[in-house]
Short mmCIF file of C-alpha atoms and ligand atoms in Angstrom, two decimals:
data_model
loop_
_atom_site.label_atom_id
_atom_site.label_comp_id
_atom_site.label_asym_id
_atom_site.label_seq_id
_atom_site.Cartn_x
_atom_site.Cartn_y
_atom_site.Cartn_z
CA UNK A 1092 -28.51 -51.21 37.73
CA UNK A 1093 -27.65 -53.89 35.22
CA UNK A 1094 -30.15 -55.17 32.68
CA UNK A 1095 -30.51 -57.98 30.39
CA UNK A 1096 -29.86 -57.61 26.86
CA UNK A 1097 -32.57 -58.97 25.74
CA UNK A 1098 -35.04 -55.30 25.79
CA UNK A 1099 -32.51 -53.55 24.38
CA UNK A 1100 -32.16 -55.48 21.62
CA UNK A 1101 -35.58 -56.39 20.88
CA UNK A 1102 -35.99 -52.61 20.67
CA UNK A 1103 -33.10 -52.04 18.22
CA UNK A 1104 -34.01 -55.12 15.84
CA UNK A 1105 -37.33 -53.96 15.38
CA UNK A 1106 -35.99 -49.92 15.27
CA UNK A 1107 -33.26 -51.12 12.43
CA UNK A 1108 -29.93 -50.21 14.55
CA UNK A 1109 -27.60 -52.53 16.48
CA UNK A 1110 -26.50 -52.01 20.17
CA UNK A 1111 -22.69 -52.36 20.60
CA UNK A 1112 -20.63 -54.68 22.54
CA UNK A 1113 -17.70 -53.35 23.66
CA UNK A 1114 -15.41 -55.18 25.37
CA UNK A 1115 -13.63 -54.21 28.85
CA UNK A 1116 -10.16 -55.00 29.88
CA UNK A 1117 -9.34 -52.65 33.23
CA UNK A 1118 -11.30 -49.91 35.07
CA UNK A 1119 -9.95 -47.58 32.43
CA UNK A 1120 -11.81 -49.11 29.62
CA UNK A 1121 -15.16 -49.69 31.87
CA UNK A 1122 -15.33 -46.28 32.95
CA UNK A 1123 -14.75 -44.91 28.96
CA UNK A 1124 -17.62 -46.75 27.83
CA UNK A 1125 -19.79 -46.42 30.16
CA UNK A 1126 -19.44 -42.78 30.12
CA UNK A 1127 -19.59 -42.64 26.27
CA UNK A 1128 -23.09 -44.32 26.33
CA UNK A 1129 -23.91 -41.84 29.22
CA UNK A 1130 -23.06 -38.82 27.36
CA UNK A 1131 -24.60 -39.93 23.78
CA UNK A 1132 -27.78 -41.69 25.82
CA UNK A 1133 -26.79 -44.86 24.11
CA UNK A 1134 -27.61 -48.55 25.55
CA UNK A 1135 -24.73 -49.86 25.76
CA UNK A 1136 -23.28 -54.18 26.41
CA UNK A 1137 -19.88 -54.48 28.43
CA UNK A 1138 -18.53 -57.59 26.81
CA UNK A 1139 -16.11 -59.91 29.43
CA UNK A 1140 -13.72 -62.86 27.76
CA UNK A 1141 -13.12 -65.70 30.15
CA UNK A 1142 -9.56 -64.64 29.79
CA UNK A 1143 -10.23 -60.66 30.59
CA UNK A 1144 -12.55 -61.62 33.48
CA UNK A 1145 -9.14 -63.49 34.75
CA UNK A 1146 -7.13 -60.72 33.84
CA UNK A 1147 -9.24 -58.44 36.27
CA UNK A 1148 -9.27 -60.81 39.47
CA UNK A 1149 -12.49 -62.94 38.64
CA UNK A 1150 -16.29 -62.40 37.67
CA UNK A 1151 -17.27 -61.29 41.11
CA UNK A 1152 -14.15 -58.40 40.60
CA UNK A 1153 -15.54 -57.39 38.00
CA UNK A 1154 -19.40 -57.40 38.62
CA UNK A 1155 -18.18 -55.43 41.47
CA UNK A 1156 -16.56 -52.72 39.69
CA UNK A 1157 -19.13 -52.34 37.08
CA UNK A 1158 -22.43 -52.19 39.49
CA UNK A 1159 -19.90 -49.35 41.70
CA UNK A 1160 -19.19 -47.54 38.65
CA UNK A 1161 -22.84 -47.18 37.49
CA UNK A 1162 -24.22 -45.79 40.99
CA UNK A 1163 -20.92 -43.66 41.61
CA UNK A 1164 -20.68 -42.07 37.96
CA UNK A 1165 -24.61 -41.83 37.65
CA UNK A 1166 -25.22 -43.78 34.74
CA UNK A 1167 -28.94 -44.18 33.71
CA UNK A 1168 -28.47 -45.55 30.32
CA UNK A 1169 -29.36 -49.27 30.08
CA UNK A 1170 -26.30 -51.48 30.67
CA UNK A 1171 -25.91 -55.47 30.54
CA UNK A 1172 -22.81 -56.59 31.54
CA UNK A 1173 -22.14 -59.88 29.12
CA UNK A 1174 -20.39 -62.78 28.95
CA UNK A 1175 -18.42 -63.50 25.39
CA UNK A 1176 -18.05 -66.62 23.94
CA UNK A 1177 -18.54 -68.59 27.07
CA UNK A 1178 -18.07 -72.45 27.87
CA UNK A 1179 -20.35 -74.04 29.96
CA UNK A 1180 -18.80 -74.03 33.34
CA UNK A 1181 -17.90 -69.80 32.26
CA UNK A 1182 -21.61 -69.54 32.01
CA UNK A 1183 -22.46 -70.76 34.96
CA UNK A 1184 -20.01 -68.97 37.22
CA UNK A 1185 -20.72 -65.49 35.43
CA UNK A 1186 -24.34 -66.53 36.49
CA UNK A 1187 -23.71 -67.36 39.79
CA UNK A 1188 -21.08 -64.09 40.03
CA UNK A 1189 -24.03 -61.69 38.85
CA UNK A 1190 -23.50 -60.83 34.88
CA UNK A 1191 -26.58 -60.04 33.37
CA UNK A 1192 -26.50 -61.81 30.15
CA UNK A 1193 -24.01 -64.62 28.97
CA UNK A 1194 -22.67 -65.95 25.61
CA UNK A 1195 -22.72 -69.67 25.41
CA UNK A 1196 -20.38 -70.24 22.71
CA UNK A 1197 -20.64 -74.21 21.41
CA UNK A 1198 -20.04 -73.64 17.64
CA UNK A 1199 -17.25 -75.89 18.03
CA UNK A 1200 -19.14 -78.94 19.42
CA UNK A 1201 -21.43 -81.03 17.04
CA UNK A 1202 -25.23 -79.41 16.52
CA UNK A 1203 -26.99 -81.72 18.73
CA UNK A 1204 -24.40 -81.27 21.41
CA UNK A 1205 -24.50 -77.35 20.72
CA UNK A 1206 -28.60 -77.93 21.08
CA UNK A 1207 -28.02 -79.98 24.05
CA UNK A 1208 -25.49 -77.37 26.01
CA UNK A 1209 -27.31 -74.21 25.16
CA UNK A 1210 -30.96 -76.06 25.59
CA UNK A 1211 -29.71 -76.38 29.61
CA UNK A 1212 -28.52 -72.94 29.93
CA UNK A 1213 -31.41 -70.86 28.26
CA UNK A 1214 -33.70 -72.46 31.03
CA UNK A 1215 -31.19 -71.59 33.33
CA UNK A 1216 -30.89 -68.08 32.37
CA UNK A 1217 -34.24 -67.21 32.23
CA UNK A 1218 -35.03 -68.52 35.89
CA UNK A 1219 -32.86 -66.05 36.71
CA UNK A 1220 -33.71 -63.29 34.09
CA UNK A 1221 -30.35 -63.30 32.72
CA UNK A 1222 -29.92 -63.22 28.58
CA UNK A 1223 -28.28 -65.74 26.44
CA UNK A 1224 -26.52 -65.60 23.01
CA UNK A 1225 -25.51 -68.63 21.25
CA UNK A 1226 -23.87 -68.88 18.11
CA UNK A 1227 -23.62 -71.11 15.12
CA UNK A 1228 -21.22 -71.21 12.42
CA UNK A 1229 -17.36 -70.43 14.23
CA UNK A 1230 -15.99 -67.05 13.85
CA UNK A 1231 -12.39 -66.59 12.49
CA UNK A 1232 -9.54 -65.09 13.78
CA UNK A 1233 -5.63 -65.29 14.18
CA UNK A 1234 -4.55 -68.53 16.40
CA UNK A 1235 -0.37 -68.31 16.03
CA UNK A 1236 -0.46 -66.10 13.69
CA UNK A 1237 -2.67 -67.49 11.33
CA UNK A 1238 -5.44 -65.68 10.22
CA UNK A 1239 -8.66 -68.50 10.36
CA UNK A 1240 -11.47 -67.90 7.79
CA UNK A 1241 -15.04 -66.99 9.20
CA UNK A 1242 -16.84 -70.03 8.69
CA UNK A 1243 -20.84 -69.48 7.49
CA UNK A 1244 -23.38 -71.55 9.67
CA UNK A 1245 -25.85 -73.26 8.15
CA UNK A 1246 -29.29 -71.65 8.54
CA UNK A 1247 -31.08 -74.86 9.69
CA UNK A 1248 -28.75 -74.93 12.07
CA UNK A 1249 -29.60 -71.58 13.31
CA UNK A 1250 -33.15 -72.55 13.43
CA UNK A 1251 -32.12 -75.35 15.47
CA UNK A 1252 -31.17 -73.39 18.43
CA UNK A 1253 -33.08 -70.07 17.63
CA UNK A 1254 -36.28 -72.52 18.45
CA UNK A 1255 -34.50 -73.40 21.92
CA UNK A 1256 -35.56 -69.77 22.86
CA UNK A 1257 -32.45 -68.02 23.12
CA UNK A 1258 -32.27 -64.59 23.31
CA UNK A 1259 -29.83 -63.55 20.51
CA UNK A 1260 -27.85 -65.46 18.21
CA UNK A 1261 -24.19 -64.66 16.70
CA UNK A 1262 -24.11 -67.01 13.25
CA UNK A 1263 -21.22 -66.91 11.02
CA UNK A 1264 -21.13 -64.88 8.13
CA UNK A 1265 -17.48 -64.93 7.34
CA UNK A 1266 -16.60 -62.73 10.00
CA UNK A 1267 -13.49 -62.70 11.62
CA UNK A 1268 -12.13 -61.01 14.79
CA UNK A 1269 -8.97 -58.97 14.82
CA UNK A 1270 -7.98 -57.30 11.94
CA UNK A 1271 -9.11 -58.41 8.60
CA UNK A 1272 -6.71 -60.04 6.47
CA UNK A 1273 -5.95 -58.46 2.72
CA UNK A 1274 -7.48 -60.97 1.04
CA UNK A 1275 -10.78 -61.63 3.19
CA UNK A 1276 -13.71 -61.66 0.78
CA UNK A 1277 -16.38 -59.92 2.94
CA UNK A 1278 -19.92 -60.75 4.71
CA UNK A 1279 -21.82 -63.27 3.18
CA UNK A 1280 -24.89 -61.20 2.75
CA UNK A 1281 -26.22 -64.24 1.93
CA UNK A 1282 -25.99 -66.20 4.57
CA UNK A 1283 -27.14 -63.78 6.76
CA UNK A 1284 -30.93 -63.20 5.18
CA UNK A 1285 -30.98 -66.98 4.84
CA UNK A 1286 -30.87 -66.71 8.66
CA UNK A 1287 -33.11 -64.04 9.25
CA UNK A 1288 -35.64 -65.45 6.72
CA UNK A 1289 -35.98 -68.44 9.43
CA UNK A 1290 -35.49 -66.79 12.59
CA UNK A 1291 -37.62 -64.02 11.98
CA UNK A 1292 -37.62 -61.50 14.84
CA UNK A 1293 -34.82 -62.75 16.71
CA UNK A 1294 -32.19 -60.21 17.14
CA UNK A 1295 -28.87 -61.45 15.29
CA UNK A 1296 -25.12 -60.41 16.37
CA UNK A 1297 -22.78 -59.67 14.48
CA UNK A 1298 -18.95 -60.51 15.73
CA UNK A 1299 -15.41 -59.06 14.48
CA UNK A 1300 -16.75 -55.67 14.60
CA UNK A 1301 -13.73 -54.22 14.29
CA UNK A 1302 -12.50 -52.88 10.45
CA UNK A 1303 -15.78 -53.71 8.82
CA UNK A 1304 -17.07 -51.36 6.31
CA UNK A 1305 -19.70 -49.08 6.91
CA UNK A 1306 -21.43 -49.78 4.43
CA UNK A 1307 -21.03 -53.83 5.14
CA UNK A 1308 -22.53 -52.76 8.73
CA UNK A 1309 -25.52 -50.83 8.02
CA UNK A 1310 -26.21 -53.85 5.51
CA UNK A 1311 -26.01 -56.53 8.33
CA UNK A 1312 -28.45 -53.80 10.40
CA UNK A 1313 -30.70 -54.09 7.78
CA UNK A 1314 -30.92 -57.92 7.23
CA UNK A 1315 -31.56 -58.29 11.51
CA UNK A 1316 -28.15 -57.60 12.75
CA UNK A 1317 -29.24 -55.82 16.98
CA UNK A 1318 -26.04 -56.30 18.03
CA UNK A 1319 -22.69 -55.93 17.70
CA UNK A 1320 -19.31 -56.95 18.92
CA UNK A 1321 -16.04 -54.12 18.96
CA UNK A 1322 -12.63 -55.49 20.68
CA UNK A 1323 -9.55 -54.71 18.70
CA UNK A 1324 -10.61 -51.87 17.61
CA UNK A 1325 -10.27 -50.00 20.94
CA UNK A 1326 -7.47 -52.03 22.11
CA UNK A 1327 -5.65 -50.51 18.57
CA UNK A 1328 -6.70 -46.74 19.90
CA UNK A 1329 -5.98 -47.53 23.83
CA UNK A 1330 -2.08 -48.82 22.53
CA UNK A 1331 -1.77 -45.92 19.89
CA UNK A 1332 -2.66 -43.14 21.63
CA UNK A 1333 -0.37 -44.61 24.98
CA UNK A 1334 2.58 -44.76 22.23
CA UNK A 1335 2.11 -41.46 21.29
CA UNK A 1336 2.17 -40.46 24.56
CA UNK A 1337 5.20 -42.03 25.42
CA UNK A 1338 6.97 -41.20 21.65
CA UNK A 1339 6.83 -37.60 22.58
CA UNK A 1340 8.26 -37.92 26.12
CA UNK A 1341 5.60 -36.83 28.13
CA UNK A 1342 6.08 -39.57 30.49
CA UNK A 1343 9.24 -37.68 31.22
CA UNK A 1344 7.48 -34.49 31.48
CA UNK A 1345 6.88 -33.40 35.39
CA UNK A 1346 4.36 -35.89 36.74
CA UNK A 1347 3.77 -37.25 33.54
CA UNK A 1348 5.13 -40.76 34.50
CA UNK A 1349 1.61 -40.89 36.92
CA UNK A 1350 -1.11 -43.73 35.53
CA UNK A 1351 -4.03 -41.53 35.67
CA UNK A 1352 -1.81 -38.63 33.10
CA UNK A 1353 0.02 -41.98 31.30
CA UNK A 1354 -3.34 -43.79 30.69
CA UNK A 1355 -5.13 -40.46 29.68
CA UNK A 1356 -4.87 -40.19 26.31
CA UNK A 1357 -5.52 -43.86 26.06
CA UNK A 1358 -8.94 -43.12 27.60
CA UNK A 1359 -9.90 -40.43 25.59
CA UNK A 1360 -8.97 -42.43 22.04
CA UNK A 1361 -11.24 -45.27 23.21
CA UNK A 1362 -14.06 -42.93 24.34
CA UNK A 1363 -13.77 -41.69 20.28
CA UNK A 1364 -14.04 -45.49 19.36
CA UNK A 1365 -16.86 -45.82 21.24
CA UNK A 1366 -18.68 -43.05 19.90
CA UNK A 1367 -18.17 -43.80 16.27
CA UNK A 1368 -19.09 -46.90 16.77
CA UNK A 1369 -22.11 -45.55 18.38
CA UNK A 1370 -22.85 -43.49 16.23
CA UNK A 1371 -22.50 -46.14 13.13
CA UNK A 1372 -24.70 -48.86 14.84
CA UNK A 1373 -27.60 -45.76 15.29
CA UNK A 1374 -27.45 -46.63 18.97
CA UNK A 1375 -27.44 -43.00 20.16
CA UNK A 1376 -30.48 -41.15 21.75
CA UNK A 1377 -31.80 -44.64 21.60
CA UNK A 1378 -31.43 -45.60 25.79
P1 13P B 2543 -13.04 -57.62 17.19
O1 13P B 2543 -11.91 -57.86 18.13
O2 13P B 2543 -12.71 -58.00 15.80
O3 13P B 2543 -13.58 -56.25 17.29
O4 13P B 2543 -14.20 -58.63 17.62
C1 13P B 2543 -14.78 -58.54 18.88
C2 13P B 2543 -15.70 -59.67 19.14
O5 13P B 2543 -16.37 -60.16 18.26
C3 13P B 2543 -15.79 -60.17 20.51
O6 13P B 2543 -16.61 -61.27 20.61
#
């Protein structure tokens, strides 16, 4: 059964860990995660991008698959399959389609259209028991190939939408997703305890997972950081291991050509991801 996120990460705010989102792209990558929070009794998010829900044939697709794979592979674990950075009309149709939780992502319109949006959707999600994230403060990342600074929100700001009643809230602390660029000058520690000093218990995220340093991470836990957000980083281990695979000709190699030997390895690097990553946030034995 799929949950909300909200529990979980009330539980792991006020237990100083972080539950991680980890994005899904095709069955193979559902069906690694899910079993990695299985196997390490982990709660665990399933994060969806309006262009990966596409990519799989549509929300209902993919609420579909995830709700089969949970009865069929037995998993007990809590599990809230999640919308990331969501527009409106996204919101709404992973609502209607059956996600449990949505991101309503309206960093980029003024505050008091930001307010506005996410004011209509929290009421909307919680007639329905579904969680919302909103988020404050864009994060970075490569458009054309240039690498976009993580912008910091301003904590008022964050105030301003924490006291709509969401459920979690990503802000901006010069995070960036993708990979880091050589000269990106870190978290802004900062920032972040400004936020938490005046949104007190809500449970803060914590986006561009990938190539942070451990040490940055279990800071962010400790300043109110419940949950956060992995993409590249699997994608990097899914595509490395598959190279591999194919570098050393095993594709060639009897019925090594067939998708369920090919994607194999690919598999097994992202269930490692998932773990260390699991095992960072201090998710595991935590379901
Ligand atoms: P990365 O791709 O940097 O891991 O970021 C993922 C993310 O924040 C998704 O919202």
């Amino acid at each position: 059964m799929l949950v909300s996120a909200t529990e979980m990460l009330k539980k792991a705010k006020e237990g100083k860990y972080a539950v991680g989102q980890f994005n899904i792209n095709n069955l193979e990558w559902t069906k690694a995660i899910l079993l990695t929070a299985q196997e390490n009794n982990s709660p665990v998010i399933l994060g969806v991008s309006e262009g990966a829900g596409k990519y799989m044939a549509g929300y209902k697709t993919v609420v579909g698959m995830v709700k089969g794979m949970i009865e069929s592979l037995n998993i007990t674990v809590p599990v809230a399959l999640h919308l990331d950075h969501g527009s409106f009309d996204g919101c709404l149709k992973c609502i209607e389609a059956g996600f449990s939780s949505v991101m309503f992502d309206g960093s980029h319109y003024a505050i008091d259209e930001n307010v506005a949006k996410t004011r209509e959707l929290v009421e909307l999600c919680h007639s329905k028991g579904i969680s919302l994230e909103a988020e404050v403060g864009s994060i970075g990342g490569e458009e054309d190939g240039v690498v976009g600074a993580g912008e910091c929100a301003d904590p008022k700001e964050c105030k301003m939408i924490a006291d709509l009643g969401v459920d979690f809230l990503a802000a901006g602390i010069g995070n960036i997703h993708g990979k880091y660029p050589a000269n990106w000058k870190g978290l802004s520690f900062e920032t972040l305890d400004a936020v938490q000093q005046l949104t007190g218990a809500l449970p803060l995220v914590l986006h561009g997972g990938t190539g942070i340093p451990a040490e940055m991470i279990q800071k962010a836990i400790s300043l109110g950081v419940a949950k956060i957000n992995v993409n590249t980083e699997c994608q990097l281990s899914f595509a490395e291991a598959t190279r591999k695979y194919i570098e050393a000709g095993k594709d060639l190699e009897g019925k090594g050509f067939d998708p369920r030997k090919l994607l194999a390895p690919g598999f097994e690097a992202i269930k490692a991801t998932v773990k260390e990553k699991m095992e960072l946030f201090g998710s595991i034995g935590k379901a």
